[in-house]
Amino acid sequence: MRQFLLLAFLPLAAFSQPNGWNDPFPPHKVMDNVYFVGTKELASFLIVTPAGNILMNSNYETSVPLIRASVEKLGFKFSDIKILIAGHAHPDHVEGDALVKELTGAQVVVGRVDAPATRAFRPGGKEHPIDRLVDDGDTVTLGGTTLTAHLMPGHTKGCIAWTTDLKEEGKTYHAFIECSLNIQAMKFVGNTDYPQIVDDFRATYKKARTFPVEVFLSSHASFYGLQAKYEKLQKRGPGDPNPFVDPEGYKAHVDQFEKNFEAALARQLAQGEGKDK
Ligand SMILES: [Zn+2]
């Protein structure tokens, strides 16, 4: 809870690598062909197919060697990554795109609305690679796995969540890889850069409740309670449920983040903020 509060009110300026976010975390199988290869707080997922692999989220450029080590620790080749799905247009999810592209030659898939903001992240002056733009409802398919894009704006103008179906022990589960519902220190009143931010957030919380989420994943490990779920995974015996199947946790998470948003909005309206950024 303490960590959650910290994240919720973290100013944007603090995005230059908050303490511990980029520490290593044990790579592990989530379910079926989906593996966690991210860092302690920044989630990256490897989706393994017979035609090569998909990586979702490169994170910071300094995260890339850690992601690579995690991929190799699981027994996969980093060079088998054929598609990189860029996270939303914040540096902790996309700064490493150019380095991943350099190391793998992967096709870089970016949400169309977030593309201009994504392009602005150029570590070391490197051009940000963008090979394919996707819109709401578009799919990314490789080796029999299909991921579907869902535009959920607010956290960024073009935040995209992804869904796919996963199988375990003869059952099919709806998996949801959330973008972010987090408000950070965003300006809701008089935001001239993003005038529709309040409407977008409200529509996104509403949309968030329309997905039949069973396997709940997100761009930040703390958003889906990775630490506790990983501990359960370590102790999981035959017949025990997969800890990442958490439809109730997902609903509670949406409720909590919506509450944070409405409270912050009410505070800002009461303070009459809204002249400048
Ligand atoms: Zn973000």
PDB file of C-alpha atoms and ligand atoms in Angstrom:
ATOM      1  CA  MET A   1       0.000   0.000   0.000  1.00  0.00           C
ATOM      2  CA  ARG A   2       2.803   2.376   0.869  1.00  0.00           C
ATOM      3  CA  GLN A   3       4.462   1.733  -2.471  1.00  0.00           C
ATOM      4  CA  PHE A   4       1.165   2.254  -4.224  1.00  0.00           C
ATOM      5  CA  LEU A   5       0.677   5.676  -2.639  1.00  0.00           C
ATOM      6  CA  LEU A   6       4.187   6.649  -3.597  1.00  0.00           C
ATOM      7  CA  LEU A   7       3.524   5.740  -7.222  1.00  0.00           C
ATOM      8  CA  ALA A   8       0.170   7.426  -7.294  1.00  0.00           C
ATOM      9  CA  PHE A   9       1.549  10.801  -6.387  1.00  0.00           C
ATOM     10  CA  LEU A  10       4.924  10.630  -8.002  1.00  0.00           C
ATOM     11  CA  PRO A  11       5.610  13.817  -9.959  1.00  0.00           C
ATOM     12  CA  LEU A  12       6.485  13.365 -13.623  1.00  0.00           C
ATOM     13  CA  ALA A  13       9.925  14.839 -13.000  1.00  0.00           C
ATOM     14  CA  ALA A  14      10.717  11.879 -10.782  1.00  0.00           C
ATOM     15  CA  PHE A  15      10.576   9.628 -13.805  1.00  0.00           C
ATOM     16  CA  SER A  16      14.339   9.719 -14.083  1.00  0.00           C
ATOM     17  CA  GLN A  17      14.548   6.205 -12.644  1.00  0.00           C
ATOM     18  CA  PRO A  18      12.853   6.160  -9.247  1.00  0.00           C
ATOM     19  CA  ASN A  19      14.651   4.216  -6.579  1.00  0.00           C
ATOM     20  CA  GLY A  20      14.581   0.468  -7.081  1.00  0.00           C
ATOM     21  CA  TRP A  21      12.286   0.417 -10.119  1.00  0.00           C
ATOM     22  CA  ASN A  22      15.036  -0.879 -12.355  1.00  0.00           C
ATOM     23  CA  ASP A  23      16.406  -3.500  -9.946  1.00  0.00           C
ATOM     24  CA  PRO A  24      16.458  -7.060 -11.276  1.00  0.00           C
ATOM     25  CA  PHE A  25      13.461  -9.320 -10.648  1.00  0.00           C
ATOM     26  CA  PRO A  26      13.361 -13.093 -11.235  1.00  0.00           C
ATOM     27  CA  PRO A  27      11.993 -13.921 -14.690  1.00  0.00           C
ATOM     28  CA  HIS A  28       9.097 -16.376 -14.590  1.00  0.00           C
ATOM     29  CA  LYS A  29       6.337 -17.959 -16.592  1.00  0.00           C
ATOM     30  CA  VAL A  30       2.987 -16.208 -16.123  1.00  0.00           C
ATOM     31  CA  MET A  31       0.870 -18.683 -18.060  1.00  0.00           C
ATOM     32  CA  ASP A  32       1.044 -20.566 -21.347  1.00  0.00           C
ATOM     33  CA  ASN A  33       3.488 -18.715 -23.638  1.00  0.00           C
ATOM     34  CA  VAL A  34       3.685 -15.480 -21.606  1.00  0.00           C
ATOM     35  CA  TYR A  35       6.733 -14.792 -19.417  1.00  0.00           C
ATOM     36  CA  PHE A  36       7.723 -11.875 -17.178  1.00  0.00           C
ATOM     37  CA  VAL A  37      11.153 -10.533 -18.137  1.00  0.00           C
ATOM     38  CA  GLY A  38      10.945  -7.041 -16.607  1.00  0.00           C
ATOM     39  CA  THR A  39      12.528  -5.389 -13.587  1.00  0.00           C
ATOM     40  CA  LYS A  40      11.285  -4.999 -10.016  1.00  0.00           C
ATOM     41  CA  GLU A  41       8.692  -2.355 -10.950  1.00  0.00           C
ATOM     42  CA  LEU A  42       8.757  -2.102 -14.733  1.00  0.00           C
ATOM     43  CA  ALA A  43       6.940  -5.003 -16.334  1.00  0.00           C
ATOM     44  CA  SER A  44       8.077  -6.467 -19.641  1.00  0.00           C
ATOM     45  CA  PHE A  45       6.510  -9.562 -21.120  1.00  0.00           C
ATOM     46  CA  LEU A  46       7.973 -12.083 -23.533  1.00  0.00           C
ATOM     47  CA  ILE A  47       5.392 -13.898 -25.633  1.00  0.00           C
ATOM     48  CA  VAL A  48       6.960 -17.014 -27.122  1.00  0.00           C
ATOM     49  CA  THR A  49       5.743 -18.446 -30.430  1.00  0.00           C
ATOM     50  CA  PRO A  50       7.066 -20.982 -32.949  1.00  0.00           C
ATOM     51  CA  ALA A  51       7.676 -18.099 -35.389  1.00  0.00           C
ATOM     52  CA  GLY A  52       9.777 -16.034 -32.961  1.00  0.00           C
ATOM     53  CA  ASN A  53       8.921 -13.966 -29.928  1.00  0.00           C
ATOM     54  CA  ILE A  54       7.152 -10.737 -29.036  1.00  0.00           C
ATOM     55  CA  LEU A  55       8.515  -8.379 -26.378  1.00  0.00           C
ATOM     56  CA  MET A  56       6.174  -5.913 -24.734  1.00  0.00           C
ATOM     57  CA  ASN A  57       7.859  -2.862 -23.119  1.00  0.00           C
ATOM     58  CA  SER A  58      11.593  -2.155 -23.427  1.00  0.00           C
ATOM     59  CA  ASN A  59      11.516   0.139 -20.345  1.00  0.00           C
ATOM     60  CA  TYR A  60      14.518   2.407 -19.723  1.00  0.00           C
ATOM     61  CA  GLU A  61      17.519   1.942 -21.972  1.00  0.00           C
ATOM     62  CA  THR A  62      19.390   0.739 -18.873  1.00  0.00           C
ATOM     63  CA  SER A  63      16.675  -1.919 -18.369  1.00  0.00           C
ATOM     64  CA  VAL A  64      17.470  -3.606 -21.697  1.00  0.00           C
ATOM     65  CA  PRO A  65      20.524  -5.608 -20.477  1.00  0.00           C
ATOM     66  CA  LEU A  66      18.426  -6.831 -17.525  1.00  0.00           C
ATOM     67  CA  ILE A  67      15.571  -7.840 -19.854  1.00  0.00           C
ATOM     68  CA  ARG A  68      18.051  -9.620 -22.088  1.00  0.00           C
ATOM     69  CA  ALA A  69      19.534 -11.518 -19.128  1.00  0.00           C
ATOM     70  CA  SER A  70      16.026 -12.537 -18.047  1.00  0.00           C
ATOM     71  CA  VAL A  71      15.107 -13.765 -21.540  1.00  0.00           C
ATOM     72  CA  GLU A  72      18.306 -15.841 -21.660  1.00  0.00           C
ATOM     73  CA  LYS A  73      17.841 -17.156 -18.117  1.00  0.00           C
ATOM     74  CA  LEU A  74      14.492 -18.579 -19.246  1.00  0.00           C
ATOM     75  CA  GLY A  75      16.298 -20.348 -22.098  1.00  0.00           C
ATOM     76  CA  PHE A  76      15.228 -18.086 -24.963  1.00  0.00           C
ATOM     77  CA  LYS A  77      17.325 -16.088 -27.378  1.00  0.00           C
ATOM     78  CA  PHE A  78      17.088 -12.298 -27.294  1.00  0.00           C
ATOM     79  CA  SER A  79      17.684 -12.264 -31.064  1.00  0.00           C
ATOM     80  CA  ASP A  80      14.470 -14.323 -31.534  1.00  0.00           C
ATOM     81  CA  ILE A  81      12.431 -11.214 -30.652  1.00  0.00           C
ATOM     82  CA  LYS A  82      10.667 -10.386 -33.926  1.00  0.00           C
ATOM     83  CA  ILE A  83       8.204  -7.785 -32.657  1.00  0.00           C
ATOM     84  CA  LEU A  84       8.619  -5.138 -29.952  1.00  0.00           C
ATOM     85  CA  ILE A  85       5.355  -3.654 -28.733  1.00  0.00           C
ATOM     86  CA  ALA A  86       6.203  -0.215 -27.364  1.00  0.00           C
ATOM     87  CA  GLY A  87       4.534   0.644 -24.083  1.00  0.00           C
ATOM     88  CA  HIS A  88       2.860   4.001 -23.536  1.00  0.00           C
ATOM     89  CA  ALA A  89       4.768   7.223 -24.232  1.00  0.00           C
ATOM     90  CA  HIS A  90       6.675   7.489 -20.953  1.00  0.00           C
ATOM     91  CA  PRO A  91      10.429   6.843 -20.733  1.00  0.00           C
ATOM     92  CA  ASP A  92      10.135   4.023 -18.197  1.00  0.00           C
ATOM     93  CA  HIS A  93       8.354   1.908 -20.840  1.00  0.00           C
ATOM     94  CA  VAL A  94       9.811   2.956 -24.217  1.00  0.00           C
ATOM     95  CA  GLU A  95      13.233   4.551 -23.730  1.00  0.00           C
ATOM     96  CA  GLY A  96      14.942   1.237 -24.587  1.00  0.00           C
ATOM     97  CA  ASP A  97      13.140   0.743 -27.928  1.00  0.00           C
ATOM     98  CA  ALA A  98      16.097   1.847 -30.080  1.00  0.00           C
ATOM     99  CA  LEU A  99      18.523  -0.447 -28.257  1.00  0.00           C
ATOM    100  CA  VAL A 100      16.156  -3.457 -28.547  1.00  0.00           C
ATOM    101  CA  LYS A 101      15.738  -2.693 -32.250  1.00  0.00           C
ATOM    102  CA  GLU A 102      19.520  -2.483 -32.643  1.00  0.00           C
ATOM    103  CA  LEU A 103      20.075  -5.825 -30.877  1.00  0.00           C
ATOM    104  CA  THR A 104      17.219  -7.803 -32.468  1.00  0.00           C
ATOM    105  CA  GLY A 105      16.027  -6.064 -35.628  1.00  0.00           C
ATOM    106  CA  ALA A 106      12.484  -6.444 -34.262  1.00  0.00           C
ATOM    107  CA  GLN A 107       9.559  -4.613 -35.842  1.00  0.00           C
ATOM    108  CA  VAL A 108       8.590  -1.835 -33.420  1.00  0.00           C
ATOM    109  CA  VAL A 109       4.826  -1.448 -32.963  1.00  0.00           C
ATOM    110  CA  VAL A 110       3.600   1.841 -31.487  1.00  0.00           C
ATOM    111  CA  GLY A 111       0.112   3.195 -30.837  1.00  0.00           C
ATOM    112  CA  ARG A 112      -0.735   5.877 -33.390  1.00  0.00           C
ATOM    113  CA  VAL A 113      -1.953   8.446 -30.861  1.00  0.00           C
ATOM    114  CA  ASP A 114       1.112   8.025 -28.628  1.00  0.00           C
ATOM    115  CA  ALA A 115       3.557   7.994 -31.567  1.00  0.00           C
ATOM    116  CA  PRO A 116       4.561  11.696 -31.547  1.00  0.00           C
ATOM    117  CA  ALA A 117       5.278  11.620 -27.804  1.00  0.00           C
ATOM    118  CA  THR A 118       7.076   8.256 -28.135  1.00  0.00           C
ATOM    119  CA  ARG A 119       9.266   9.594 -30.948  1.00  0.00           C
ATOM    120  CA  ALA A 120      10.549  12.310 -28.596  1.00  0.00           C
ATOM    121  CA  PHE A 121      12.454   9.769 -26.448  1.00  0.00           C
ATOM    122  CA  ARG A 122      15.902   9.651 -28.048  1.00  0.00           C
ATOM    123  CA  PRO A 123      18.484   8.335 -25.561  1.00  0.00           C
ATOM    124  CA  GLY A 124      21.960   9.337 -26.693  1.00  0.00           C
ATOM    125  CA  GLY A 125      20.395  11.132 -29.652  1.00  0.00           C
ATOM    126  CA  LYS A 126      19.261   7.850 -31.258  1.00  0.00           C
ATOM    127  CA  GLU A 127      16.235   8.107 -33.482  1.00  0.00           C
ATOM    128  CA  HIS A 128      13.201   6.378 -31.975  1.00  0.00           C
ATOM    129  CA  PRO A 129      12.300   3.423 -34.205  1.00  0.00           C
ATOM    130  CA  ILE A 130       8.640   3.099 -35.235  1.00  0.00           C
ATOM    131  CA  ASP A 131       7.792   0.478 -37.865  1.00  0.00           C
ATOM    132  CA  ARG A 132       4.058  -0.006 -37.463  1.00  0.00           C
ATOM    133  CA  LEU A 133       1.301   2.170 -36.010  1.00  0.00           C
ATOM    134  CA  VAL A 134      -1.724   0.563 -34.380  1.00  0.00           C
ATOM    135  CA  ASP A 135      -5.177   1.858 -33.533  1.00  0.00           C
ATOM    136  CA  ASP A 136      -7.932   0.654 -31.207  1.00  0.00           C
ATOM    137  CA  GLY A 137      -8.984  -2.874 -32.198  1.00  0.00           C
ATOM    138  CA  ASP A 138      -5.899  -3.623 -34.302  1.00  0.00           C
ATOM    139  CA  THR A 139      -4.138  -6.926 -33.788  1.00  0.00           C
ATOM    140  CA  VAL A 140      -0.543  -8.112 -33.662  1.00  0.00           C
ATOM    141  CA  THR A 141      -0.139 -11.747 -34.720  1.00  0.00           C
ATOM    142  CA  LEU A 142       2.923 -13.990 -34.687  1.00  0.00           C
ATOM    143  CA  GLY A 143       3.209 -17.780 -34.748  1.00  0.00           C
ATOM    144  CA  GLY A 144      -0.429 -18.426 -33.824  1.00  0.00           C
ATOM    145  CA  THR A 145      -0.633 -15.841 -31.012  1.00  0.00           C
ATOM    146  CA  THR A 146      -2.811 -12.770 -31.492  1.00  0.00           C
ATOM    147  CA  LEU A 147      -2.817  -9.696 -29.266  1.00  0.00           C
ATOM    148  CA  THR A 148      -5.581  -7.103 -29.608  1.00  0.00           C
ATOM    149  CA  ALA A 149      -5.025  -3.394 -28.921  1.00  0.00           C
ATOM    150  CA  HIS A 150      -7.446  -1.384 -26.758  1.00  0.00           C
ATOM    151  CA  LEU A 151      -7.068   2.379 -26.641  1.00  0.00           C
ATOM    152  CA  MET A 152      -7.430   3.545 -23.019  1.00  0.00           C
ATOM    153  CA  PRO A 153      -6.357   7.201 -22.940  1.00  0.00           C
ATOM    154  CA  GLY A 154      -5.809   9.365 -19.858  1.00  0.00           C
ATOM    155  CA  HIS A 155      -2.459   8.300 -18.411  1.00  0.00           C
ATOM    156  CA  THR A 156      -1.129   9.193 -21.858  1.00  0.00           C
ATOM    157  CA  LYS A 157      -3.190  10.393 -24.809  1.00  0.00           C
ATOM    158  CA  GLY A 158      -2.804   7.057 -26.555  1.00  0.00           C
ATOM    159  CA  CYS A 159      -2.334   4.502 -23.762  1.00  0.00           C
ATOM    160  CA  ILE A 160      -2.980   1.006 -25.162  1.00  0.00           C
ATOM    161  CA  ALA A 161      -3.904  -2.144 -23.229  1.00  0.00           C
ATOM    162  CA  TRP A 162      -3.609  -5.578 -24.852  1.00  0.00           C
ATOM    163  CA  THR A 163      -5.717  -8.715 -24.599  1.00  0.00           C
ATOM    164  CA  THR A 164      -5.053 -12.310 -25.583  1.00  0.00           C
ATOM    165  CA  ASP A 165      -6.298 -15.767 -24.622  1.00  0.00           C
ATOM    166  CA  LEU A 166      -4.013 -18.112 -22.711  1.00  0.00           C
ATOM    167  CA  LYS A 167      -4.398 -21.816 -21.979  1.00  0.00           C
ATOM    168  CA  GLU A 168      -3.541 -23.781 -18.871  1.00  0.00           C
ATOM    169  CA  GLU A 169      -4.559 -27.335 -17.993  1.00  0.00           C
ATOM    170  CA  GLY A 170      -7.227 -27.469 -20.683  1.00  0.00           C
ATOM    171  CA  LYS A 171      -8.837 -24.150 -19.715  1.00  0.00           C
ATOM    172  CA  THR A 172      -8.754 -20.895 -21.658  1.00  0.00           C
ATOM    173  CA  TYR A 173      -8.243 -17.634 -19.750  1.00  0.00           C
ATOM    174  CA  HIS A 174      -8.759 -14.050 -20.902  1.00  0.00           C
ATOM    175  CA  ALA A 175      -5.515 -12.200 -20.257  1.00  0.00           C
ATOM    176  CA  PHE A 176      -5.393  -8.418 -19.961  1.00  0.00           C
ATOM    177  CA  ILE A 177      -2.145  -6.466 -20.055  1.00  0.00           C
ATOM    178  CA  GLU A 178      -3.154  -3.082 -18.712  1.00  0.00           C
ATOM    179  CA  CYS A 179      -1.569   0.146 -19.961  1.00  0.00           C
ATOM    180  CA  SER A 180      -1.925   2.371 -16.871  1.00  0.00           C
ATOM    181  CA  LEU A 181      -4.831   3.979 -15.036  1.00  0.00           C
ATOM    182  CA  ASN A 182      -2.477   6.016 -12.866  1.00  0.00           C
ATOM    183  CA  ILE A 183      -2.938   9.781 -12.443  1.00  0.00           C
ATOM    184  CA  GLN A 184       0.532  10.574 -11.044  1.00  0.00           C
ATOM    185  CA  ALA A 185       0.666  14.356 -10.581  1.00  0.00           C
ATOM    186  CA  MET A 186      -1.384  15.179 -13.635  1.00  0.00           C
ATOM    187  CA  LYS A 187      -3.168  18.420 -14.188  1.00  0.00           C
ATOM    188  CA  PHE A 188      -6.900  18.001 -14.724  1.00  0.00           C
ATOM    189  CA  VAL A 189      -8.047  21.614 -14.652  1.00  0.00           C
ATOM    190  CA  GLY A 190      -6.968  23.911 -17.487  1.00  0.00           C
ATOM    191  CA  ASN A 191      -4.623  21.391 -19.049  1.00  0.00           C
ATOM    192  CA  THR A 192      -3.926  23.104 -22.360  1.00  0.00           C
ATOM    193  CA  ASP A 193      -1.699  20.247 -23.594  1.00  0.00           C
ATOM    194  CA  TYR A 194      -4.445  17.713 -23.016  1.00  0.00           C
ATOM    195  CA  PRO A 195      -7.811  19.501 -22.711  1.00  0.00           C
ATOM    196  CA  GLN A 196      -9.881  16.273 -22.832  1.00  0.00           C
ATOM    197  CA  ILE A 197      -7.895  14.537 -20.063  1.00  0.00           C
ATOM    198  CA  VAL A 198     -10.815  14.349 -17.608  1.00  0.00           C
ATOM    199  CA  ASP A 199     -13.266  12.934 -20.156  1.00  0.00           C
ATOM    200  CA  ASP A 200     -10.651  10.459 -21.354  1.00  0.00           C
ATOM    201  CA  PHE A 201      -9.871   9.194 -17.842  1.00  0.00           C
ATOM    202  CA  ARG A 202     -13.575   8.782 -17.037  1.00  0.00           C
ATOM    203  CA  ALA A 203     -14.238   6.891 -20.265  1.00  0.00           C
ATOM    204  CA  THR A 204     -11.177   4.712 -19.653  1.00  0.00           C
ATOM    205  CA  TYR A 205     -12.274   3.671 -16.130  1.00  0.00           C
ATOM    206  CA  LYS A 206     -15.661   2.784 -17.619  1.00  0.00           C
ATOM    207  CA  LYS A 207     -14.060   0.826 -20.452  1.00  0.00           C
ATOM    208  CA  ALA A 208     -11.734  -0.913 -17.978  1.00  0.00           C
ATOM    209  CA  ARG A 209     -14.779  -2.588 -16.432  1.00  0.00           C
ATOM    210  CA  THR A 210     -15.978  -4.026 -19.754  1.00  0.00           C
ATOM    211  CA  PHE A 211     -13.141  -6.550 -20.119  1.00  0.00           C
ATOM    212  CA  PRO A 212     -13.652 -10.101 -18.854  1.00  0.00           C
ATOM    213  CA  VAL A 213     -10.252 -10.044 -17.141  1.00  0.00           C
ATOM    214  CA  GLU A 214      -8.986 -13.303 -15.683  1.00  0.00           C
ATOM    215  CA  VAL A 215      -5.194 -13.096 -15.968  1.00  0.00           C
ATOM    216  CA  PHE A 216      -4.399  -9.553 -14.772  1.00  0.00           C
ATOM    217  CA  LEU A 217      -1.078  -7.974 -15.815  1.00  0.00           C
ATOM    218  CA  SER A 218       0.040  -4.367 -16.113  1.00  0.00           C
ATOM    219  CA  SER A 219       2.908  -2.089 -17.140  1.00  0.00           C
ATOM    220  CA  HIS A 220       3.928  -1.641 -13.491  1.00  0.00           C
ATOM    221  CA  ALA A 221       4.546  -4.666 -11.279  1.00  0.00           C
ATOM    222  CA  SER A 222       2.970  -2.994  -8.243  1.00  0.00           C
ATOM    223  CA  PHE A 223      -0.289  -2.339 -10.156  1.00  0.00           C
ATOM    224  CA  TYR A 224      -0.990  -6.077 -10.321  1.00  0.00           C
ATOM    225  CA  GLY A 225       0.682  -7.034  -7.053  1.00  0.00           C
ATOM    226  CA  LEU A 226       3.544  -8.940  -8.653  1.00  0.00           C
ATOM    227  CA  GLN A 227       5.647  -9.345  -5.499  1.00  0.00           C
ATOM    228  CA  ALA A 228       2.921 -11.173  -3.553  1.00  0.00           C
ATOM    229  CA  LYS A 229       1.807 -13.160  -6.598  1.00  0.00           C
ATOM    230  CA  TYR A 230       5.372 -14.219  -7.355  1.00  0.00           C
ATOM    231  CA  GLU A 231       5.742 -15.481  -3.778  1.00  0.00           C
ATOM    232  CA  LYS A 232       2.553 -17.515  -4.242  1.00  0.00           C
ATOM    233  CA  LEU A 233       3.879 -18.812  -7.541  1.00  0.00           C
ATOM    234  CA  GLN A 234       7.020 -20.071  -5.791  1.00  0.00           C
ATOM    235  CA  LYS A 235       4.901 -22.055  -3.333  1.00  0.00           C
ATOM    236  CA  ARG A 236       2.395 -23.246  -5.928  1.00  0.00           C
ATOM    237  CA  GLY A 237       1.757 -26.969  -5.733  1.00  0.00           C
ATOM    238  CA  PRO A 238      -0.180 -29.281  -8.063  1.00  0.00           C
ATOM    239  CA  GLY A 239      -3.828 -28.216  -8.173  1.00  0.00           C
ATOM    240  CA  ASP A 240      -3.157 -24.767  -6.688  1.00  0.00           C
ATOM    241  CA  PRO A 241      -4.602 -21.874  -8.692  1.00  0.00           C
ATOM    242  CA  ASN A 242      -2.355 -19.743 -10.869  1.00  0.00           C
ATOM    243  CA  PRO A 243      -1.841 -16.560  -8.770  1.00  0.00           C
ATOM    244  CA  PHE A 244      -2.027 -14.365 -11.858  1.00  0.00           C
ATOM    245  CA  VAL A 245      -5.676 -15.349 -12.327  1.00  0.00           C
ATOM    246  CA  ASP A 246      -7.159 -12.498 -10.301  1.00  0.00           C
ATOM    247  CA  PRO A 247     -10.451 -11.064 -11.631  1.00  0.00           C
ATOM    248  CA  GLU A 248     -11.354  -9.626  -8.203  1.00  0.00           C
ATOM    249  CA  GLY A 249      -7.957  -7.990  -7.777  1.00  0.00           C
ATOM    250  CA  TYR A 250      -8.386  -6.366 -11.157  1.00  0.00           C
ATOM    251  CA  LYS A 251     -11.803  -4.923 -10.253  1.00  0.00           C
ATOM    252  CA  ALA A 252     -10.503  -3.611  -6.915  1.00  0.00           C
ATOM    253  CA  HIS A 253      -7.542  -2.027  -8.720  1.00  0.00           C
ATOM    254  CA  VAL A 254      -9.822  -0.196 -11.189  1.00  0.00           C
ATOM    255  CA  ASP A 255     -12.041   1.016  -8.320  1.00  0.00           C
ATOM    256  CA  GLN A 256      -9.036   2.263  -6.335  1.00  0.00           C
ATOM    257  CA  PHE A 257      -7.431   4.113  -9.235  1.00  0.00           C
ATOM    258  CA  GLU A 258     -10.731   5.694 -10.246  1.00  0.00           C
ATOM    259  CA  LYS A 259     -11.221   6.854  -6.657  1.00  0.00           C
ATOM    260  CA  ASN A 260      -7.731   8.402  -6.684  1.00  0.00           C
ATOM    261  CA  PHE A 261      -8.573  10.206  -9.897  1.00  0.00           C
ATOM    262  CA  GLU A 262     -11.893  11.601  -8.658  1.00  0.00           C
ATOM    263  CA  ALA A 263     -10.270  12.729  -5.378  1.00  0.00           C
ATOM    264  CA  ALA A 264      -7.411  14.469  -7.187  1.00  0.00           C
ATOM    265  CA  LEU A 265      -9.827  16.121  -9.604  1.00  0.00           C
ATOM    266  CA  ALA A 266     -12.012  17.349  -6.727  1.00  0.00           C
ATOM    267  CA  ARG A 267      -8.920  18.743  -4.953  1.00  0.00           C
ATOM    268  CA  GLN A 268      -7.773  20.564  -8.063  1.00  0.00           C
ATOM    269  CA  LEU A 269     -11.240  21.996  -8.707  1.00  0.00           C
ATOM    270  CA  ALA A 270     -11.449  23.150  -5.077  1.00  0.00           C
ATOM    271  CA  GLN A 271      -8.055  24.814  -5.296  1.00  0.00           C
ATOM    272  CA  GLY A 272      -9.076  26.519  -8.508  1.00  0.00           C
ATOM    273  CA  GLU A 273      -5.879  25.465 -10.205  1.00  0.00           C
ATOM    274  CA  GLY A 274      -5.645  25.784 -13.910  1.00  0.00           C
ATOM    275  CA  LYS A 275      -3.731  28.802 -15.119  1.00  0.00           C
ATOM    276  CA  ASP A 276      -0.402  27.322 -16.123  1.00  0.00           C
ATOM    277  CA  LYS A 277       1.270  23.948 -16.139  1.00  0.00           C
TER     278      LYS A 277
HETATM  279 ZN    ZN B   1       3.404   6.003 -17.522  1.00  0.00          ZN
END
